[in-house]
mmCIF file of C-alpha atoms and ligand atoms in Angstrom:
data_model
loop_
_atom_site.group_PDB
_atom_site.id
_atom_site.type_symbol
_atom_site.label_atom_id
_atom_site.label_comp_id
_atom_site.label_asym_id
_atom_site.label_seq_id
_atom_site.Cartn_x
_atom_site.Cartn_y
_atom_site.Cartn_z
ATOM 1 C CA MET A 1 91.236 99.518 67.548
ATOM 2 C CA GLY A 2 95.029 100.635 67.865
ATOM 3 C CA LYS A 3 96.596 103.547 66.545
ATOM 4 C CA THR A 4 96.884 104.675 63.088
ATOM 5 C CA TYR A 5 100.332 105.530 61.478
ATOM 6 C CA LYS A 6 100.831 108.176 58.823
ATOM 7 C CA ILE A 7 103.408 106.773 56.535
ATOM 8 C CA ALA A 8 104.879 108.879 53.752
ATOM 9 C CA VAL A 9 105.601 106.739 50.693
ATOM 10 C CA ILE A 10 108.386 107.826 48.262
ATOM 11 C CA GLY A 11 108.956 104.843 45.733
ATOM 12 C CA GLY A 12 111.678 106.780 43.890
ATOM 13 C CA ASP A 13 113.171 105.426 40.821
ATOM 14 C CA GLY A 14 113.559 102.484 38.632
ATOM 15 C CA THR A 15 112.149 99.255 40.551
ATOM 16 C CA GLY A 16 111.852 101.351 43.981
ATOM 17 C CA PRO A 17 107.910 101.564 43.163
ATOM 18 C CA GLU A 18 107.526 97.917 42.722
ATOM 19 C CA VAL A 19 108.866 96.920 45.454
ATOM 20 C CA VAL A 20 107.433 99.487 48.145
ATOM 21 C CA ALA A 21 104.156 98.314 46.491
ATOM 22 C CA GLU A 22 104.960 94.664 47.804
ATOM 23 C CA GLY A 23 106.235 95.976 51.330
ATOM 24 C CA LEU A 24 102.892 97.688 51.641
ATOM 25 C CA LYS A 25 100.451 94.850 50.385
ATOM 26 C CA VAL A 26 102.265 93.257 53.260
ATOM 27 C CA LEU A 27 101.917 95.974 56.161
ATOM 28 C CA GLN A 28 98.413 96.094 55.061
ATOM 29 C CA ALA A 29 98.094 92.417 55.635
ATOM 30 C CA ALA A 30 99.158 92.793 59.019
ATOM 31 C CA GLN A 31 97.391 95.690 60.126
ATOM 32 C CA SER A 32 93.698 94.233 60.804
ATOM 33 C CA LYS A 33 95.098 91.312 62.453
ATOM 34 C CA TYR A 34 97.538 93.311 64.902
ATOM 35 C CA GLY A 35 94.870 96.404 65.400
ATOM 36 C CA PHE A 36 96.999 99.302 63.925
ATOM 37 C CA LYS A 37 96.008 100.877 60.713
ATOM 38 C CA ILE A 38 98.421 102.540 58.230
ATOM 39 C CA GLU A 39 97.528 105.610 56.211
ATOM 40 C CA THR A 40 99.547 106.239 53.325
ATOM 41 C CA GLN A 41 100.695 108.866 51.013
ATOM 42 C CA ALA A 42 102.589 108.926 47.790
ATOM 43 C CA PHE A 43 105.388 111.244 46.924
ATOM 44 C CA ASP A 44 107.141 111.500 43.539
ATOM 45 C CA PHE A 45 110.525 112.731 44.682
ATOM 46 C CA GLY A 46 112.954 110.715 42.671
ATOM 47 C CA GLY A 47 115.142 111.170 39.374
ATOM 48 C CA ALA A 48 111.863 111.266 36.926
ATOM 49 C CA ARG A 49 110.693 114.512 38.887
ATOM 50 C CA TYR A 50 114.195 115.839 39.193
ATOM 51 C CA LEU A 51 114.495 115.499 35.197
ATOM 52 C CA ARG A 52 110.986 117.061 34.791
ATOM 53 C CA THR A 53 111.111 120.062 37.309
ATOM 54 C CA GLY A 54 114.982 120.402 38.470
ATOM 55 C CA GLU A 55 113.889 119.534 41.998
ATOM 56 C CA THR A 56 115.119 117.105 44.297
ATOM 57 C CA LEU A 57 113.663 117.338 47.531
ATOM 58 C CA PRO A 58 112.485 120.942 48.506
ATOM 59 C CA ASP A 59 112.527 122.237 51.694
ATOM 60 C CA SER A 60 108.641 122.632 51.551
ATOM 61 C CA ALA A 61 108.982 118.799 51.379
ATOM 62 C CA ILE A 62 111.120 118.223 54.621
ATOM 63 C CA GLU A 63 107.965 120.674 56.338
ATOM 64 C CA GLU A 64 105.489 118.138 54.798
ATOM 65 C CA LEU A 65 107.621 114.971 55.612
ATOM 66 C CA LYS A 66 107.863 115.973 59.552
ATOM 67 C CA LYS A 67 103.749 115.643 59.559
ATOM 68 C CA PHE A 68 104.254 111.940 59.216
ATOM 69 C CA ASP A 69 104.930 108.882 61.399
ATOM 70 C CA ALA A 70 107.412 107.096 59.163
ATOM 71 C CA ILE A 71 108.864 107.388 55.621
ATOM 72 C CA PHE A 72 108.984 104.425 53.521
ATOM 73 C CA LEU A 73 111.479 104.663 50.527
ATOM 74 C CA GLY A 74 111.890 102.382 47.381
ATOM 75 C CA ALA A 75 115.198 103.000 45.652
ATOM 76 C CA ILE A 76 116.738 106.631 44.382
ATOM 77 C CA GLY A 77 118.927 106.758 41.210
ATOM 78 C CA HIS A 78 118.324 107.253 37.750
ATOM 79 C CA PRO A 79 120.636 106.431 34.718
ATOM 80 C CA ASP A 80 120.199 109.981 33.379
ATOM 81 C CA VAL A 81 120.691 111.801 36.248
ATOM 82 C CA LYS A 82 124.529 112.737 37.204
ATOM 83 C CA PRO A 83 125.684 110.976 40.359
ATOM 84 C CA GLY A 84 125.775 112.895 43.615
ATOM 85 C CA ILE A 85 122.536 114.730 42.399
ATOM 86 C CA LEU A 86 120.123 112.663 43.803
ATOM 87 C CA GLU A 87 121.688 111.170 46.359
ATOM 88 C CA LYS A 88 122.535 113.901 48.287
ATOM 89 C CA GLY A 89 119.650 116.082 47.101
ATOM 90 C CA ILE A 90 116.850 113.263 48.165
ATOM 91 C CA LEU A 91 118.561 110.778 50.208
ATOM 92 C CA LEU A 92 121.506 112.623 52.221
ATOM 93 C CA LYS A 93 119.012 115.577 52.457
ATOM 94 C CA ALA A 94 116.156 113.480 53.964
ATOM 95 C CA ARG A 95 118.401 112.036 56.510
ATOM 96 C CA PHE A 96 120.269 115.006 57.863
ATOM 97 C CA ALA A 97 117.459 117.810 57.533
ATOM 98 C CA LEU A 98 115.208 115.113 59.438
ATOM 99 C CA ASP A 99 118.347 114.650 61.885
ATOM 100 C CA GLN A 100 118.036 110.636 61.382
ATOM 101 C CA TYR A 101 121.392 110.244 63.488
ATOM 102 C CA ILE A 102 121.030 106.477 63.004
ATOM 103 C CA ASN A 103 121.185 104.185 60.337
ATOM 104 C CA LEU A 104 120.683 100.887 61.236
ATOM 105 C CA ARG A 105 121.539 97.745 59.041
ATOM 106 C CA PRO A 106 120.859 93.897 60.532
ATOM 107 C CA VAL A 107 122.951 91.720 58.803
ATOM 108 C CA LYS A 108 121.255 88.353 59.161
ATOM 109 C CA LEU A 109 121.304 85.238 57.182
ATOM 110 C CA TYR A 110 117.879 83.476 56.962
ATOM 111 C CA PRO A 111 117.958 79.556 56.726
ATOM 112 C CA GLY A 112 117.672 78.355 53.085
ATOM 113 C CA VAL A 113 119.505 81.633 52.045
ATOM 114 C CA GLU A 114 123.207 80.973 50.274
ATOM 115 C CA THR A 115 125.849 82.806 51.438
ATOM 116 C CA PRO A 116 129.131 83.107 49.608
ATOM 117 C CA LEU A 117 131.044 82.247 52.954
ATOM 118 C CA LYS A 118 132.124 78.669 53.033
ATOM 119 C CA GLY A 119 131.155 76.765 56.282
ATOM 120 C CA LYS A 120 129.135 79.225 57.649
ATOM 121 C CA GLY A 121 125.240 79.391 58.632
ATOM 122 C CA PRO A 122 122.327 81.303 60.077
ATOM 123 C CA GLU A 123 123.832 80.610 63.324
ATOM 124 C CA ASP A 124 127.179 82.487 62.568
ATOM 125 C CA ILE A 125 125.558 85.423 60.560
ATOM 126 C CA ASP A 126 123.535 87.217 62.972
ATOM 127 C CA PHE A 127 124.519 90.469 63.598
ATOM 128 C CA VAL A 128 123.441 94.626 63.790
ATOM 129 C CA VAL A 129 125.789 97.482 62.330
ATOM 130 C CA ILE A 130 124.653 100.766 64.019
ATOM 131 C CA ARG A 131 125.915 103.365 61.269
ATOM 132 C CA GLU A 132 126.304 106.836 62.620
ATOM 133 C CA ASN A 133 124.324 108.822 59.991
ATOM 134 C CA SER A 134 124.646 112.420 60.394
ATOM 135 C CA GLN A 135 128.204 113.391 60.445
ATOM 136 C CA ASP A 136 131.579 112.249 59.288
ATOM 137 C CA ILE A 137 132.671 113.171 55.757
ATOM 138 C CA TYR A 138 129.407 113.094 54.416
ATOM 139 C CA THR A 139 128.933 116.405 55.943
ATOM 140 C CA GLY A 140 130.052 118.114 52.514
ATOM 141 C CA MET A 141 132.704 120.346 54.583
ATOM 142 C CA GLY A 142 135.590 120.846 52.346
ATOM 143 C CA GLY A 143 136.232 122.213 49.156
ATOM 144 C CA ILE A 144 137.548 122.521 45.469
ATOM 145 C CA MET A 145 140.012 124.892 43.781
ATOM 146 C CA HIS A 146 141.552 125.293 40.316
ATOM 147 C CA GLU A 147 139.308 122.643 38.968
ATOM 148 C CA GLY A 148 140.286 121.004 36.065
ATOM 149 C CA THR A 149 143.904 122.634 36.528
ATOM 150 C CA PRO A 150 147.317 121.000 37.563
ATOM 151 C CA GLN A 151 147.002 123.117 40.964
ATOM 152 C CA GLU A 152 143.715 121.283 41.593
ATOM 153 C CA VAL A 153 143.183 121.201 45.137
ATOM 154 C CA ALA A 154 140.262 118.766 46.885
ATOM 155 C CA THR A 155 139.431 118.469 50.520
ATOM 156 C CA GLN A 156 136.736 116.620 52.252
ATOM 157 C CA THR A 157 136.592 116.307 55.780
ATOM 158 C CA SER A 158 135.602 113.982 58.465
ATOM 159 C CA VAL A 159 133.343 115.854 61.154
ATOM 160 C CA TYR A 160 132.528 114.511 64.590
ATOM 161 C CA THR A 161 131.112 116.281 67.376
ATOM 162 C CA ARG A 162 130.907 114.820 70.934
ATOM 163 C CA PHE A 163 127.097 115.483 70.949
ATOM 164 C CA GLY A 164 126.946 113.218 67.911
ATOM 165 C CA VAL A 165 129.158 110.744 68.637
ATOM 166 C CA ASP A 166 127.476 110.615 72.248
ATOM 167 C CA ARG A 167 123.874 110.370 70.882
ATOM 168 C CA ALA A 168 124.909 107.209 68.216
ATOM 169 C CA LEU A 169 126.686 105.362 71.292
ATOM 170 C CA LYS A 170 123.657 105.913 73.610
ATOM 171 C CA TYR A 171 121.343 104.493 70.893
ATOM 172 C CA ALA A 172 123.980 101.494 69.906
ATOM 173 C CA PHE A 173 124.251 100.671 74.252
ATOM 174 C CA ASP A 174 120.687 100.945 74.471
ATOM 175 C CA TYR A 175 120.125 98.802 71.286
ATOM 176 C CA THR A 176 122.403 95.983 72.586
ATOM 177 C CA ARG A 177 120.717 95.849 76.043
ATOM 178 C CA LYS A 178 117.150 95.936 74.241
ATOM 179 C CA ARG A 179 118.423 93.453 71.744
ATOM 180 C CA HIS A 180 119.342 90.585 74.449
ATOM 181 C CA ALA A 181 116.866 91.442 77.161
ATOM 182 C CA LYS A 182 115.347 87.942 76.649
ATOM 183 C CA SER A 183 118.240 86.099 75.877
ATOM 184 C CA ALA A 184 122.124 86.719 76.411
ATOM 185 C CA TRP A 185 124.104 86.661 73.187
ATOM 186 C CA LYS A 186 125.645 83.122 72.489
ATOM 187 C CA GLY A 187 129.301 84.182 71.737
ATOM 188 C CA LEU A 188 129.947 85.578 75.661
ATOM 189 C CA THR A 189 132.017 83.234 77.997
ATOM 190 C CA ASP A 190 130.859 81.727 80.905
ATOM 191 C CA ALA A 191 133.038 84.771 82.689
ATOM 192 C CA ASP A 192 131.043 87.283 80.840
ATOM 193 C CA ARG A 193 128.030 85.454 81.783
ATOM 194 C CA LYS A 194 129.037 85.520 85.688
ATOM 195 C CA ALA A 195 129.801 89.153 85.399
ATOM 196 C CA GLY A 196 126.395 89.591 84.206
ATOM 197 C CA GLN A 197 126.719 90.405 80.664
ATOM 198 C CA ILE A 198 124.351 89.971 78.167
ATOM 199 C CA GLY A 199 125.644 91.455 74.872
ATOM 200 C CA GLN A 200 128.572 92.695 73.037
ATOM 201 C CA LEU A 201 128.900 96.428 71.590
ATOM 202 C CA THR A 202 131.912 96.697 68.813
ATOM 203 C CA LEU A 203 133.036 100.089 67.681
ATOM 204 C CA CYS A 204 134.496 99.690 64.570
ATOM 205 C CA GLY A 205 137.251 102.519 63.834
ATOM 206 C CA LYS A 206 140.758 103.300 62.894
ATOM 207 C CA THR A 207 142.345 104.334 65.976
ATOM 208 C CA ASN A 208 145.849 103.405 64.654
ATOM 209 C CA VAL A 209 145.483 106.427 61.859
ATOM 210 C CA LEU A 210 142.584 108.762 62.673
ATOM 211 C CA THR A 211 143.757 109.158 65.922
ATOM 212 C CA TYR A 212 141.649 112.080 66.106
ATOM 213 C CA VAL A 213 138.220 111.213 65.038
ATOM 214 C CA TYR A 214 138.479 107.560 66.095
ATOM 215 C CA GLY A 215 140.066 108.849 69.354
ATOM 216 C CA LEU A 216 137.105 110.824 70.291
ATOM 217 C CA TRP A 217 134.811 108.034 69.302
ATOM 218 C CA GLU A 218 136.699 105.364 71.571
ATOM 219 C CA ARG A 219 137.155 107.752 74.588
ATOM 220 C CA ALA A 220 133.329 108.320 74.203
ATOM 221 C CA PHE A 221 132.684 104.567 73.883
ATOM 222 C CA HIS A 222 134.768 103.579 76.872
ATOM 223 C CA GLU A 223 133.148 106.585 78.955
ATOM 224 C CA MET A 224 129.644 105.727 78.524
ATOM 225 C CA GLY A 225 130.427 101.642 78.218
ATOM 226 C CA ALA A 226 131.028 102.192 82.054
ATOM 227 C CA GLN A 227 127.407 103.078 82.810
ATOM 228 C CA TYR A 228 126.551 99.737 80.787
ATOM 229 C CA GLY A 229 127.974 96.913 82.827
ATOM 230 C CA ASP A 230 125.871 94.476 81.101
ATOM 231 C CA ILE A 231 127.239 95.071 77.863
ATOM 232 C CA LYS A 232 130.773 93.536 77.006
ATOM 233 C CA ARG A 233 132.933 96.253 75.098
ATOM 234 C CA ALA A 234 135.034 95.453 72.161
ATOM 235 C CA TYR A 235 136.956 97.041 69.165
ATOM 236 C CA THR A 236 138.046 96.268 65.683
ATOM 237 C CA HIS A 237 139.658 98.686 63.294
ATOM 238 C CA VAL A 238 137.642 98.876 60.210
ATOM 239 C CA ASP A 239 140.169 96.991 57.999
ATOM 240 C CA ALA A 240 140.356 94.247 60.312
ATOM 241 C CA THR A 241 136.564 94.221 60.683
ATOM 242 C CA THR A 242 135.872 93.327 57.017
ATOM 243 C CA MET A 243 138.481 90.741 57.386
ATOM 244 C CA TRP A 244 136.678 89.302 60.315
ATOM 245 C CA PHE A 245 132.913 89.516 58.146
ATOM 246 C CA VAL A 246 134.129 86.939 56.120
ATOM 247 C CA LYS A 247 136.249 85.026 58.053
ATOM 248 C CA ASN A 248 134.452 84.750 61.784
ATOM 249 C CA PRO A 249 131.400 86.643 61.522
ATOM 250 C CA GLU A 250 130.082 84.667 64.581
ATOM 251 C CA TRP A 251 132.449 87.151 66.610
ATOM 252 C CA PHE A 252 130.115 90.387 66.214
ATOM 253 C CA ASP A 253 126.876 90.630 67.875
ATOM 254 C CA VAL A 254 126.338 94.737 67.416
ATOM 255 C CA ILE A 255 128.546 96.857 65.885
ATOM 256 C CA VAL A 256 128.718 101.041 66.064
ATOM 257 C CA THR A 257 130.761 102.927 63.498
ATOM 258 C CA GLY A 258 130.830 106.105 61.628
ATOM 259 C CA ASN A 259 128.866 107.082 58.630
ATOM 260 C CA LEU A 260 131.477 106.220 55.923
ATOM 261 C CA PHE A 261 132.813 103.202 57.428
ATOM 262 C CA GLY A 262 129.275 101.951 57.909
ATOM 263 C CA ASP A 263 128.304 102.787 54.641
ATOM 264 C CA ILE A 264 131.130 100.260 53.361
ATOM 265 C CA ILE A 265 130.962 97.522 55.935
ATOM 266 C CA THR A 266 127.361 97.162 55.633
ATOM 267 C CA ASP A 267 127.665 96.442 51.626
ATOM 268 C CA LEU A 268 129.733 93.563 52.344
ATOM 269 C CA GLY A 269 127.160 92.681 55.528
ATOM 270 C CA ALA A 270 124.570 92.462 52.840
ATOM 271 C CA MET A 271 126.565 90.317 50.494
ATOM 272 C CA ILE A 272 127.316 87.556 53.219
ATOM 273 C CA GLN A 273 123.480 87.818 54.275
ATOM 274 C CA GLY A 274 122.818 86.518 50.724
ATOM 275 C CA GLY A 275 122.488 89.888 48.993
ATOM 276 C CA MET A 276 120.685 93.041 48.257
ATOM 277 C CA GLY A 277 117.503 91.637 47.898
ATOM 278 C CA VAL A 278 117.276 90.984 51.699
ATOM 279 C CA ALA A 279 119.168 93.518 52.938
ATOM 280 C CA ALA A 280 117.021 96.480 54.515
ATOM 281 C CA GLY A 281 118.119 99.458 56.310
ATOM 282 C CA GLY A 282 116.312 102.105 58.616
ATOM 283 C CA ASN A 283 117.378 106.148 58.975
ATOM 284 C CA ILE A 284 116.099 106.521 62.151
ATOM 285 C CA ASN A 285 115.794 109.648 64.327
ATOM 286 C CA PRO A 286 114.993 108.040 67.938
ATOM 287 C CA ASP A 287 114.054 111.582 69.441
ATOM 288 C CA LYS A 288 110.677 112.055 70.723
ATOM 289 C CA GLY A 289 108.733 113.392 67.378
ATOM 290 C CA GLY A 290 111.353 112.260 65.045
ATOM 291 C CA VAL A 291 110.434 111.056 61.631
ATOM 292 C CA SER A 292 112.386 107.641 60.674
ATOM 293 C CA MET A 293 112.993 106.400 56.832
ATOM 294 C CA PHE A 294 113.185 102.871 55.769
ATOM 295 C CA GLU A 295 114.531 101.551 52.658
ATOM 296 C CA PRO A 296 115.948 98.516 50.990
ATOM 297 C CA ILE A 297 119.776 98.953 50.926
ATOM 298 C CA GLY A 298 119.622 98.257 47.042
ATOM 299 C CA GLY A 299 119.601 100.534 44.151
ATOM 300 C CA SER A 300 117.259 101.151 41.830
ATOM 301 C CA ALA A 301 118.056 98.541 39.341
ATOM 302 C CA PRO A 302 116.995 100.250 36.317
ATOM 303 C CA LYS A 303 117.353 97.488 33.867
ATOM 304 C CA TYR A 304 114.929 95.483 35.778
ATOM 305 C CA THR A 305 112.200 98.116 35.994
ATOM 306 C CA GLY A 306 108.835 97.090 34.997
ATOM 307 C CA GLN A 307 109.367 93.346 34.487
ATOM 308 C CA ASN A 308 107.901 91.859 37.916
ATOM 309 C CA VAL A 309 111.189 89.860 38.347
ATOM 310 C CA ILE A 310 112.747 91.888 41.238
ATOM 311 C CA ASN A 311 112.905 90.516 44.653
ATOM 312 C CA PRO A 312 110.969 92.422 47.134
ATOM 313 C CA ILE A 313 111.961 90.817 50.562
ATOM 314 C CA ALA A 314 114.427 93.661 51.212
ATOM 315 C CA ALA A 315 111.518 96.282 51.121
ATOM 316 C CA ILE A 316 109.020 93.814 52.743
ATOM 317 C CA CYS A 317 112.291 93.500 55.568
ATOM 318 C CA ALA A 318 112.309 97.194 55.850
ATOM 319 C CA GLY A 319 108.479 97.639 56.434
ATOM 320 C CA GLY A 320 108.750 94.976 59.096
ATOM 321 C CA MET A 321 111.529 97.402 60.796
ATOM 322 C CA MET A 322 109.240 100.529 60.313
ATOM 323 C CA LEU A 323 106.468 98.602 62.459
ATOM 324 C CA ASP A 324 109.498 97.698 64.913
ATOM 325 C CA THR A 325 110.419 101.095 65.523
ATOM 326 C CA LEU A 326 106.890 102.451 65.596
ATOM 327 C CA GLY A 327 106.197 99.761 68.303
ATOM 328 C CA GLU A 328 104.460 97.611 66.530
ATOM 329 C CA THR A 329 106.570 94.332 67.455
ATOM 330 C CA ALA A 330 104.324 91.446 67.368
ATOM 331 C CA ALA A 331 103.454 92.640 64.085
ATOM 332 C CA ALA A 332 107.173 92.961 62.809
ATOM 333 C CA GLU A 333 108.063 89.491 64.140
ATOM 334 C CA ALA A 334 105.187 88.314 62.019
ATOM 335 C CA ILE A 335 106.355 89.600 58.920
ATOM 336 C CA GLU A 336 110.018 88.395 59.561
ATOM 337 C CA ASN A 337 108.506 84.826 60.375
ATOM 338 C CA ALA A 338 106.502 84.958 57.132
ATOM 339 C CA VAL A 339 109.610 85.932 55.022
ATOM 340 C CA LYS A 340 111.736 83.281 56.921
ATOM 341 C CA ASP A 341 108.906 81.060 55.493
ATOM 342 C CA VAL A 342 108.753 82.033 52.122
ATOM 343 C CA ILE A 343 112.454 81.891 51.763
ATOM 344 C CA ALA A 344 112.835 78.479 53.019
ATOM 345 C CA THR A 345 109.931 76.760 51.367
ATOM 346 C CA LYS A 346 109.262 78.537 47.721
ATOM 347 C CA LEU A 347 112.302 81.013 46.745
ATOM 348 C CA LYS A 348 114.481 79.183 44.181
ATOM 349 C CA SER A 349 116.697 81.944 44.753
ATOM 350 C CA LEU A 350 116.800 85.570 45.795
ATOM 351 C CA ALA A 351 118.233 86.802 42.658
ATOM 352 C CA ALA A 352 116.056 88.855 40.214
ATOM 353 C CA GLY A 353 114.447 86.838 37.867
ATOM 354 C CA ARG A 354 115.516 83.685 39.379
ATOM 355 C CA MET A 355 113.151 83.585 42.423
ATOM 356 C CA GLY A 356 110.863 80.983 40.664
ATOM 357 C CA TYR A 357 107.902 83.957 41.512
ATOM 358 C CA GLY A 358 107.508 87.113 40.640
ATOM 359 C CA THR A 359 107.793 90.506 42.871
ATOM 360 C CA ARG A 360 103.840 90.423 43.222
ATOM 361 C CA GLU A 361 103.654 86.645 43.772
ATOM 362 C CA VAL A 362 106.543 86.981 46.443
ATOM 363 C CA GLY A 363 104.585 89.778 48.000
ATOM 364 C CA ASP A 364 101.391 87.750 48.139
ATOM 365 C CA LEU A 365 103.137 84.848 49.486
ATOM 366 C CA VAL A 366 104.488 86.860 52.452
ATOM 367 C CA ALA A 367 101.183 88.521 52.638
ATOM 368 C CA GLU A 368 99.308 85.430 53.144
ATOM 369 C CA ARG A 369 101.420 84.075 55.864
ATOM 370 C CA VAL A 370 101.164 87.325 58.054
HETATM 371 C C1 IPM B 1 123.587 103.770 51.515
HETATM 372 C C2 IPM B 1 124.076 104.472 49.957
HETATM 373 C C3 IPM B 1 124.326 105.719 50.514
HETATM 374 C C4 IPM B 1 125.148 106.107 51.210
HETATM 375 C C5 IPM B 1 124.216 106.857 49.247
HETATM 376 C C6 IPM B 1 123.179 106.133 47.917
HETATM 377 C C7 IPM B 1 124.039 108.549 49.326
HETATM 378 O O1 IPM B 1 125.334 103.770 49.451
HETATM 379 O O2 IPM B 1 122.574 104.140 51.879
HETATM 380 O O3 IPM B 1 124.454 103.392 51.938
HETATM 381 O O4 IPM B 1 126.295 106.443 51.149
HETATM 382 O O5 IPM B 1 125.111 106.388 52.387
HETATM 383 MN MN1 MN B 2 126.320 102.257 50.878
#
């Protein structure tokens, strides 16, 4: 018998618990076959608990979560709670307190999935966004005064430290290297290959306006990149990046960017890969002993709650990403292949209520194939 992984499960709000249940079903199917064991413990953090107790994610919960190997999160967001409270109190609190400084978001179009991009297919849409997840405008530095008066002033500052940028860049360069350990990225030219390059890392910034913070990113990117001769370096401004995502997504291999730009471009990424039903993300603390958190990136979809109509594929993929990060790469690959097969041969659509199967049935179909 292999390792036992302790997983904290936060189903959260709306359809979160339903999709997480299917993710767990698939993990359970994988464990006996691939010789590991998962032990789960459920936590009820989310909107309902907040409305009952006023508590979001208390410090004691952070200490508790540190004892787990990973966290599996459904969705946070409740129609009766003012925007910002649960997002900051639960999601961002976990990211910051557990120092999950990487947000890993693959953008991959699986065969059989419809993309809104005309003339583009799975061979064109296959890249990964590495979003810095601990700094930027998300740190909450700034403030407001004279609120509600004509003199009102509000500031919210983008903060980057060299340390924070360097650790995100290191993860990104290493990730790109690992991604192409077996086969080089197909977008490279013959000259790149001759020079020994295997993959491309694109820095997405805004060096024409945000000269301080993205100036720091750019210098750090090229300084570190000099030690990664096997990785081709590229740069795009964030506004142009959104244009290329639509026009030439095949130009991207791995992208590294700041927290806010990463937030924005990954929603666009999710759309071109077929929607929120397939988009998964990992909040990763790659350091030794770090606890990472995996989630489908779509919201809590309250109107579909309890109807067995929501698509659980994104949550299943988040579970696969969790196994991959824990080192169970064969099981993660099996989950991805099972997902691809179910999408290509069974599902009518990825949209809620139009899959041709219910939430639980889709979970069964993937679990059977694993
Ligand atoms: C995401 C979400 C969060 C973010 C929100 C809910 C705080 O949009 O994970 O992308 O902005 O990071
Ligand atoms: Mn977002």
